[in-house]
Amino acid sequence: MGNAESVVVQKRLARFRPEERPVVEGVFDKLQGGAGGAAGKTITLEMLQSSVGRVAPGSMVRRVYRCMSSIDPGLAAPAATGKAGYAGPSGVSREQLIVFLADTLRGTAEERAPLVMAMSQHAAGAAAVVTCEQVVEFLQDLVSAVVQILVHRGRLQGWKPERMGDISLGVKLLAEQMCSELKPSDEGDCDVSCLEDWIFRVQQVSQYLELLVAEGLSVSLSNRPAPTLLPPCRETPWNELKCLLDIPSLMFLAPQLPDGYSAPWRLVFSTRLHGESFTRMVAGLMKQGPTLLLIRDTKGQVFGGFASHTWEVKPQFQGDSRCFLFTVSPKLRVYTATGYNQHFMYLNQNQQTMPNGLGMGGQHGYFGLWLDSDFGRGHSRARPKCTTYGSPQLSGDEDFTLDSMEVWAVGKPPEPEEGEEGGAKKSILDVDPEAQALMEITGKTMHSQGLREPEDDQE
């Protein structure tokens, strides 16, 4: 190893803690030993396949190998010379591997950009630009690898992929969404500086790459616990459910929730389980805290909204600017509050003078998302965009017919009112929340609320 190479490699190793450096340096020997061949001076594609191939598709393994081979260990990275690849000896050297590990696990966006460039290209030594289509192909392989890791490493957090949407379609949707954040040239090309800006803004690129490298090469670092990409899922009758989300779409939606919304997701309403009943849906919504609504229309489009507050039946708007609308299919997109108005959430029933149904954004008659109390019909009117969320039309048709719907409680439920827990004897209205919801939305006075037995004094 030359002097220039030694300096570069030693600087990369210095990013790791003293106890982590032997782990990083040992990856080279581990790869050679795992392949069962005689030890040599380089890592071959077959050696890499024997390790990374357990958690990633073959096309992703070839991308990683091509990337490692493109690193000039004497100049730190291809970007330093403006070239797209390094024409070194066949195979990956120890120095190239260490630089790759340091830049993927501890690198900056500037250092990761040429690596992503090399992994996105179809061949080593290609031009120093890539197209958006090439980046999408790279992302599809990367997302597929991440999903494979979650499944095979038992990190699904209670979710059941076999009872959810098509993973392969979700991979394409998530790859397209991540690529949509790129800012290419007028010709549609991306150079290293374009990729650097993108990696800096879209943190999932680095997060997914770190996970692939750490799991594929078995690099366990002391202060880097594996990222939790899925929210916990609890109390879900999977045997009876076919979830409207797939794993990649869930990987996209979960981080969109505001900070602090880390409670397990709980299914509180599904047309598949509970039937097409607006009253039953309202019962599922109430006193659940923040919720995520998912709708599929008869055109096959999937969309919904996040409600930051527990829903209340009343003829006024509610919620706050943390609410948002989103689409899952045909594209993954999120639409956040514009600040134009505060028409975030609306829920009403059995009123003669005000609209009856559930709405998010816009105004009466022109909601960004509306479900009529005559369950099964709704609209998404955006001419050209919803004033509250800046969203376009979410559904296939402006006036849509509902195919199926789910509501997930995604936050901590509000604290129970006095007398609802502890030693108090429960009313029939507590036992049957649907009855309570029906009483409230029909304007009936709940006389039994004032006739409860007093609670025992708590010491």
PDB file of C-alpha atoms in Angstrom, residues 303 325 355 360-372 377-400:
ATOM      1  CA  PHE A 303     -55.125   7.915  -0.970  1.00  0.00           C
ATOM      2  CA  LEU A 325     -53.231  14.526   2.757  1.00  0.00           C
ATOM      3  CA  PRO A 355     -72.767  19.056   5.402  1.00  0.00           C
ATOM      4  CA  MET A 360     -60.142  17.250   5.150  1.00  0.00           C
ATOM      5  CA  GLY A 361     -59.039  20.496   3.501  1.00  0.00           C
ATOM      6  CA  GLY A 362     -60.746  22.959   1.178  1.00  0.00           C
ATOM      7  CA  GLN A 363     -64.262  24.085   1.993  1.00  0.00           C
ATOM      8  CA  HIS A 364     -67.813  22.783   2.130  1.00  0.00           C
ATOM      9  CA  GLY A 365     -68.654  21.253  -1.206  1.00  0.00           C
ATOM     10  CA  TYR A 366     -65.036  21.439  -2.365  1.00  0.00           C
ATOM     11  CA  PHE A 367     -63.033  19.345   0.067  1.00  0.00           C
ATOM     12  CA  GLY A 368     -59.566  18.024  -0.677  1.00  0.00           C
ATOM     13  CA  LEU A 369     -60.933  14.739   0.674  1.00  0.00           C
ATOM     14  CA  TRP A 370     -64.595  14.114   1.472  1.00  0.00           C
ATOM     15  CA  LEU A 371     -66.567  11.048   2.512  1.00  0.00           C
ATOM     16  CA  ASP A 372     -70.316  11.467   2.546  1.00  0.00           C
ATOM     17  CA  ARG A 377     -69.525   8.108  -1.966  1.00  0.00           C
ATOM     18  CA  GLY A 378     -67.058  10.968  -1.753  1.00  0.00           C
ATOM     19  CA  HIS A 379     -65.184  13.615  -3.668  1.00  0.00           C
ATOM     20  CA  SER A 380     -61.737  15.148  -4.059  1.00  0.00           C
ATOM     21  CA  ARG A 381     -62.110  18.576  -5.615  1.00  0.00           C
ATOM     22  CA  ALA A 382     -59.021  20.580  -6.385  1.00  0.00           C
ATOM     23  CA  ARG A 383     -59.346  23.382  -8.916  1.00  0.00           C
ATOM     24  CA  PRO A 384     -56.463  23.479  -9.428  1.00  0.00           C
ATOM     25  CA  LYS A 385     -55.312  22.621  -5.873  1.00  0.00           C
ATOM     26  CA  CYS A 386     -56.839  22.200  -2.421  1.00  0.00           C
ATOM     27  CA  THR A 387     -56.463  25.518  -0.580  1.00  0.00           C
ATOM     28  CA  THR A 388     -55.639  23.913   2.779  1.00  0.00           C
ATOM     29  CA  TYR A 389     -53.060  21.344   1.669  1.00  0.00           C
ATOM     30  CA  GLY A 390     -52.074  22.331  -1.868  1.00  0.00           C
ATOM     31  CA  SER A 391     -53.045  18.845  -3.048  1.00  0.00           C
ATOM     32  CA  PRO A 392     -54.333  17.948  -6.519  1.00  0.00           C
ATOM     33  CA  GLN A 393     -57.295  15.628  -7.074  1.00  0.00           C
ATOM     34  CA  LEU A 394     -56.482  12.492  -5.045  1.00  0.00           C
ATOM     35  CA  SER A 395     -59.072  10.115  -6.500  1.00  0.00           C
ATOM     36  CA  GLY A 396     -59.474   8.669  -9.982  1.00  0.00           C
ATOM     37  CA  ASP A 397     -62.623  10.711 -10.564  1.00  0.00           C
ATOM     38  CA  GLU A 398     -63.532  13.952  -8.836  1.00  0.00           C
ATOM     39  CA  ASP A 399     -66.661  12.287  -7.450  1.00  0.00           C
ATOM     40  CA  PHE A 400     -65.554   8.797  -6.492  1.00  0.00           C
TER      41      PHE A 400
END
